[in-house]
Amino acid sequence: MPKMSVGMASLVSYGADSDSDNETETHASPKNTDPDAIAHLLPLQSGKKTSLAVLNSAPEVAVKEDVMTGTHLDPSLKEVTFNPTYETMFAPEFGPVNPFKTQQMAAPRNMLSGYAEPAHVNDFMFEQQRRTFSTYGYALDPSVDTSQVSSSSYIGAVDEAEKNKGLTVFEAGAKKAEKRKKVKGGDASEIDSFLGPWAKYVDEKEVAKPSEEEQKELDEITAKRQKKGKNEEEAPAEEKTILHVKDMYDYQGRSYLHVPQDVGINLRSVDVPDKCYLPKKQIHVWSGHTKGVSAIRLFPVSGHLLLSCSMDCKIKLWEVYKERRCLRTFIGHSKAVRDICYNNTGTQFLSAAYDRYLKLWDTETGKCISRFTNRKVPYCVKFNPDEDKQNLFVAGMSDKKIVQWDVRTGEVVQEYDRHLGAVNTITFVDENRRFVSTSDDKSLRVWEWDIPVDFKYIAEPSMHSMPAVTLSPNGKWLACQSMDNQILIFGAQNRFRLNKKKIFKGHMVAGYACQVDFSPDMSYVVSGDADGKLNIWDWKTTKLYHRIKAHDKVCISALWHPHETSKVITCGWDGQIKLWD
């Protein structure tokens, strides 16, 4: 026979007891523990007992004895369920007494310094009294009725309050302003009699004047300064050149412009490498500039020569292959050189400097062919890349204009005047039919060649200035170095839309026009930054792949050689140009 549970046994005994009390007939005894019998009896008992559980809905109330004896109350209680006696309410708390507790410590407080009663004070009135107290050392007693103000109504420097007649700091300021109006020259509100804010200084007795000898000396100094400044501005610096190699021509009569054919790759080809790789180490340093390098440009098509311009006012030509010597130095600017640009063949180049001159140089002989100026600082310069327009070039100026010159006549032939800030870059797109310019006005404008009205204007409230722009090797994209520490990519065909999926971040360039470049196969994007690092991103994923500490100061430009798989040239404000592979 299976065993019966305790609960079931108690149920049977409960039923048996209740039946015997009521003298009713029972059909089973407590000793019968057969489950089948119990199951048979349960329906009979369920009619008599509706519930086995006892529910007590009455609240818990202290008994009379607890109230009389004074049961201890928890002091943290907020509600009491009975009426306690006075002794119970104010009985001492359990635990040891603090012998060092003062009356002040025992007093209730709701802030660090004591107990502050809630009170409404007008914000202006409070600020007025606070400022008056900090300025003059007195303030109205807040507990005194303001309608009955006397000398005793002030706290702090009462003597000062009596002296100032209880003026607040605002009332005193208004009185001073009234006094200020009553000066020599009349009141500004009275237009007829008002002689201006400097009227009181008109009296010759009050103005210090130099004596006749001093005045004569001052006039001489001023005249010298004006003459010197005028001469400096009008006269361009004298041009000269230094050849650093022994022989200008080789045994076949070829100059350094001749493209070498013994360097392992075909530099004459326009084909790009199939696959490019990340540069890992520095393999050469070109040092010769005494100040920071502003820009570097590779020789067109072949890239066997490197041209650099610097803040030391010089332009240098370097070999990229073989001995990597400095070939020639071009000297002809009196201030830092900002930008340089080759023509299509590389036989000539333009330089733009802060001395407000643009100069055309012969790359082979070092001779200055011609100079151009419109008395403004040129920030960028570009030859028109079309073969039939090699006599024309454009320059972005500090006076918000893009000026177009003809090399043959030396005259300005067109002005593009729509920007609202200095023009930073000019980039030719769409098979050289158009060019894109960026400016300090944080906009990007697209121009048709020789038409001085921009047909596309791109400016967003979130856009920053973009002082460096590069066209991709396939001509489809413009990489713009934005001043919010990111490289933005705009389409270079038709719509010039921002490609929001291609934003390159992770470098710090704010305040510097760090030049961007692409690898020849469009796999990577490279850029310098303000910390002197060379940053390399993957074009497809926009991930920052590699970062190299390239320069001690700002790395202002990075160029990927168009015929090499992993050669990158960087220049910085430490005056060095470095080759990485």
XYZ file of C-alpha atoms in Angstrom, residues 100-391:
292
model
C 30.484 65.414 22.469
C 27.173 66.184 20.775
C 26.371 69.885 21.125
C 22.988 71.502 20.952
C 23.879 72.921 17.552
C 24.743 69.455 16.254
C 21.535 68.026 17.652
C 19.407 70.685 15.960
C 17.735 69.580 12.749
C 19.344 70.836 9.558
C 18.647 70.436 5.870
C 21.853 71.981 4.559
C 25.512 72.010 5.494
C 25.396 75.192 7.554
C 22.089 74.593 9.350
C 18.398 74.694 8.716
C 17.041 76.923 5.959
C 13.359 77.714 6.011
C 11.672 77.775 2.613
C 11.040 81.370 1.499
C 10.225 82.993 -1.817
C 12.627 85.743 -2.934
C 12.388 87.496 -6.264
C 15.428 86.594 -8.424
C 16.105 90.197 -9.384
C 15.826 91.464 -5.785
C 18.165 88.742 -4.552
C 20.757 89.493 -7.253
C 20.441 93.219 -6.604
C 21.126 92.824 -2.869
C 23.913 90.286 -3.455
C 25.733 92.600 -5.864
C 25.201 95.588 -3.585
C 26.691 93.647 -0.695
C 29.713 92.514 -2.738
C 30.289 96.085 -4.028
C 29.449 98.318 -1.058
C 29.429 95.874 1.844
C 25.806 96.341 2.923
C 22.436 94.880 2.029
C 18.824 95.021 3.203
C 17.970 92.708 6.066
C 15.589 90.159 4.496
C 13.649 89.749 7.771
C 12.675 93.449 7.843
C 9.567 94.782 6.165
C 10.720 96.758 3.085
C 7.948 99.362 3.524
C 9.572 100.553 6.782
C 13.267 100.928 5.847
C 15.590 102.707 8.305
C 19.309 102.618 9.142
C 18.692 99.529 11.284
C 17.211 97.735 8.283
C 20.670 97.104 6.804
C 23.237 94.464 7.614
C 26.972 94.703 7.004
C 28.539 98.162 6.560
C 25.702 100.236 8.048
C 27.766 103.475 7.941
C 28.320 102.996 4.217
C 24.573 102.408 3.772
C 23.784 105.713 5.519
C 26.408 107.519 3.449
C 24.986 106.174 0.152
C 21.393 106.585 1.403
C 20.860 102.868 0.881
C 21.396 103.009 -2.872
C 21.690 99.631 -4.561
C 24.384 98.920 -7.118
C 21.923 99.395 -10.007
C 20.633 102.735 -8.757
C 24.194 104.001 -8.245
C 25.097 102.932 -11.817
C 22.179 104.884 -13.269
C 23.314 108.061 -11.448
C 26.869 107.694 -12.796
C 25.506 107.380 -16.338
C 23.585 110.652 -15.896
C 26.753 112.396 -14.735
C 28.682 110.990 -17.702
C 26.249 112.598 -20.133
C 26.911 116.047 -18.734
C 30.399 116.393 -20.253
C 31.926 118.820 -22.670
C 30.492 118.337 -26.147
C 26.869 118.134 -25.108
C 24.383 115.353 -24.622
C 24.183 112.619 -27.270
C 20.390 112.935 -27.223
C 20.665 116.582 -28.331
C 21.944 116.170 -31.887
C 22.428 119.869 -32.632
C 24.711 120.568 -29.678
C 26.492 117.170 -29.632
C 30.090 117.449 -30.840
C 31.017 113.790 -30.527
C 32.639 111.557 -27.898
C 36.094 113.162 -28.350
C 34.875 116.733 -27.908
C 36.443 117.119 -24.485
C 39.903 116.378 -25.939
C 39.690 119.166 -28.553
C 41.136 121.786 -26.244
C 44.743 122.350 -27.329
C 45.866 122.847 -23.758
C 44.907 119.267 -22.948
C 46.590 117.695 -26.046
C 50.337 116.939 -25.914
C 52.122 118.047 -29.107
C 55.731 117.446 -30.162
C 58.067 120.422 -30.424
C 59.238 121.736 -33.814
C 62.496 119.737 -33.676
C 60.698 116.554 -32.671
C 58.096 117.046 -35.418
C 60.845 117.481 -38.019
C 62.544 114.286 -36.869
C 59.241 112.365 -36.942
C 58.500 113.548 -40.494
C 61.912 112.318 -41.675
C 61.402 108.880 -40.113
C 57.900 108.562 -41.625
C 59.147 109.574 -45.070
C 61.971 106.987 -44.906
C 59.565 104.232 -43.878
C 57.115 105.059 -46.658
C 59.905 105.171 -49.255
C 61.370 101.869 -48.053
C 57.978 100.134 -48.049
C 57.137 101.503 -51.481
C 60.435 100.333 -52.949
C 60.039 96.872 -51.421
C 56.541 96.511 -52.833
C 57.286 97.872 -56.284
C 60.642 96.254 -56.993
C 60.581 92.451 -57.316
C 63.460 90.465 -55.854
C 66.378 89.781 -58.144
C 66.219 86.335 -59.743
C 69.210 83.994 -59.782
C 69.834 80.280 -59.934
C 72.437 77.841 -58.593
C 73.320 74.613 -60.406
C 74.457 71.987 -57.893
C 75.718 69.319 -60.323
C 79.043 69.452 -62.127
C 77.761 69.127 -65.693
C 74.391 70.355 -66.877
C 74.435 67.985 -69.896
C 75.642 64.384 -70.243
C 77.857 63.011 -73.032
C 74.863 62.842 -75.378
C 73.893 66.460 -74.677
C 70.883 65.528 -72.558
C 69.926 67.612 -69.524
C 68.371 66.388 -66.284
C 64.936 66.816 -67.885
C 65.602 63.678 -69.934
C 63.617 60.766 -68.502
C 66.003 57.977 -67.335
C 65.375 54.518 -68.756
C 67.623 52.493 -66.463
C 65.658 52.692 -63.206
C 63.816 49.376 -63.534
C 60.407 50.760 -64.577
C 59.091 52.468 -67.696
C 58.623 56.098 -66.602
C 57.379 57.138 -70.053
C 54.331 54.893 -69.786
C 50.979 56.263 -68.656
C 49.935 52.854 -67.295
C 49.450 52.566 -63.531
C 50.716 49.698 -61.328
C 48.343 46.725 -61.019
C 48.494 46.631 -57.223
C 49.895 49.046 -54.657
C 51.218 48.247 -51.173
C 51.628 50.140 -47.914
C 54.953 51.940 -47.448
C 56.766 50.717 -44.336
C 60.140 52.457 -43.955
C 62.033 55.620 -44.806
C 64.623 55.106 -47.559
C 65.871 58.650 -48.231
C 65.844 62.224 -46.893
C 66.289 65.281 -49.093
C 67.586 68.090 -46.884
C 68.557 71.516 -48.140
C 65.745 73.863 -47.179
C 66.473 75.928 -44.073
C 62.800 76.477 -43.224
C 59.542 74.573 -43.609
C 58.611 73.143 -47.012
C 55.285 74.490 -48.360
C 54.611 72.233 -51.349
C 56.144 69.490 -53.516
C 55.339 68.575 -57.145
C 56.507 65.606 -59.227
C 57.618 66.051 -62.840
C 54.645 65.482 -65.226
C 54.090 61.909 -66.496
C 57.502 60.447 -65.530
C 57.879 61.732 -61.945
C 61.703 61.423 -62.155
C 62.207 64.964 -60.742
C 60.779 66.588 -57.639
C 60.193 70.318 -57.284
C 59.845 71.838 -53.810
C 59.111 75.344 -52.542
C 59.826 76.564 -49.050
C 59.388 79.328 -46.498
C 63.105 80.140 -46.957
C 61.999 81.853 -50.240
C 63.758 79.224 -52.387
C 62.614 76.597 -54.881
C 64.674 73.432 -55.318
C 64.757 70.673 -57.937
C 65.694 67.142 -56.796
C 66.363 63.764 -58.396
C 63.901 61.023 -57.416
C 66.032 58.135 -58.734
C 69.733 57.187 -58.754
C 71.800 59.491 -56.498
C 68.811 61.645 -55.490
C 70.870 64.853 -55.623
C 69.728 68.471 -55.449
C 70.046 69.603 -59.080
C 69.177 73.284 -59.013
C 68.023 76.068 -56.687
C 65.801 78.890 -57.968
C 66.097 82.153 -55.995
C 63.822 85.054 -56.883
C 61.239 85.670 -54.161
C 61.685 87.990 -51.182
C 59.102 86.178 -49.048
C 57.938 82.600 -48.465
C 56.872 80.653 -51.565
C 53.328 79.347 -51.220
C 52.661 77.219 -54.318
C 54.281 75.833 -57.486
C 52.894 74.275 -60.685
C 54.485 72.596 -63.731
C 53.216 73.004 -67.265
C 52.262 69.830 -69.176
C 55.771 69.105 -70.474
C 57.593 70.143 -67.286
C 59.891 72.565 -69.167
C 58.441 75.530 -67.268
C 56.844 76.069 -63.877
C 55.052 78.849 -62.017
C 55.744 79.935 -58.434
C 53.441 81.972 -56.167
C 54.839 83.737 -53.103
C 53.833 86.052 -50.289
C 55.829 88.892 -51.925
C 52.707 89.183 -54.177
C 54.528 87.973 -57.283
C 53.890 85.022 -59.572
C 56.974 84.044 -61.556
C 57.443 81.816 -64.595
C 60.703 79.836 -64.585
C 62.578 77.707 -67.093
C 63.090 74.324 -65.399
C 66.241 73.497 -67.398
C 68.206 76.756 -67.316
C 66.790 78.257 -64.100
C 66.054 81.537 -65.844
C 63.025 83.619 -64.784
C 60.994 84.088 -67.972
C 58.378 86.565 -66.692
C 56.657 87.887 -63.576
C 53.045 88.729 -62.817
C 51.349 90.668 -60.018
C 48.087 92.402 -59.178
C 49.341 93.683 -55.771
C 47.564 90.856 -53.926
C 48.966 87.687 -52.369
C 48.520 84.582 -54.597
C 47.523 81.494 -52.567
C 47.458 78.918 -55.377
C 48.397 78.758 -59.048
C 47.515 76.325 -61.867
C 48.327 76.051 -65.579
C 45.398 75.162 -67.819
C 46.110 71.479 -68.596
C 44.776 71.681 -72.185
C 47.530 71.454 -74.792
C 46.156 74.406 -76.752
C 45.864 76.581 -73.597
C 49.356 76.191 -72.148
C 49.830 79.946 -72.349
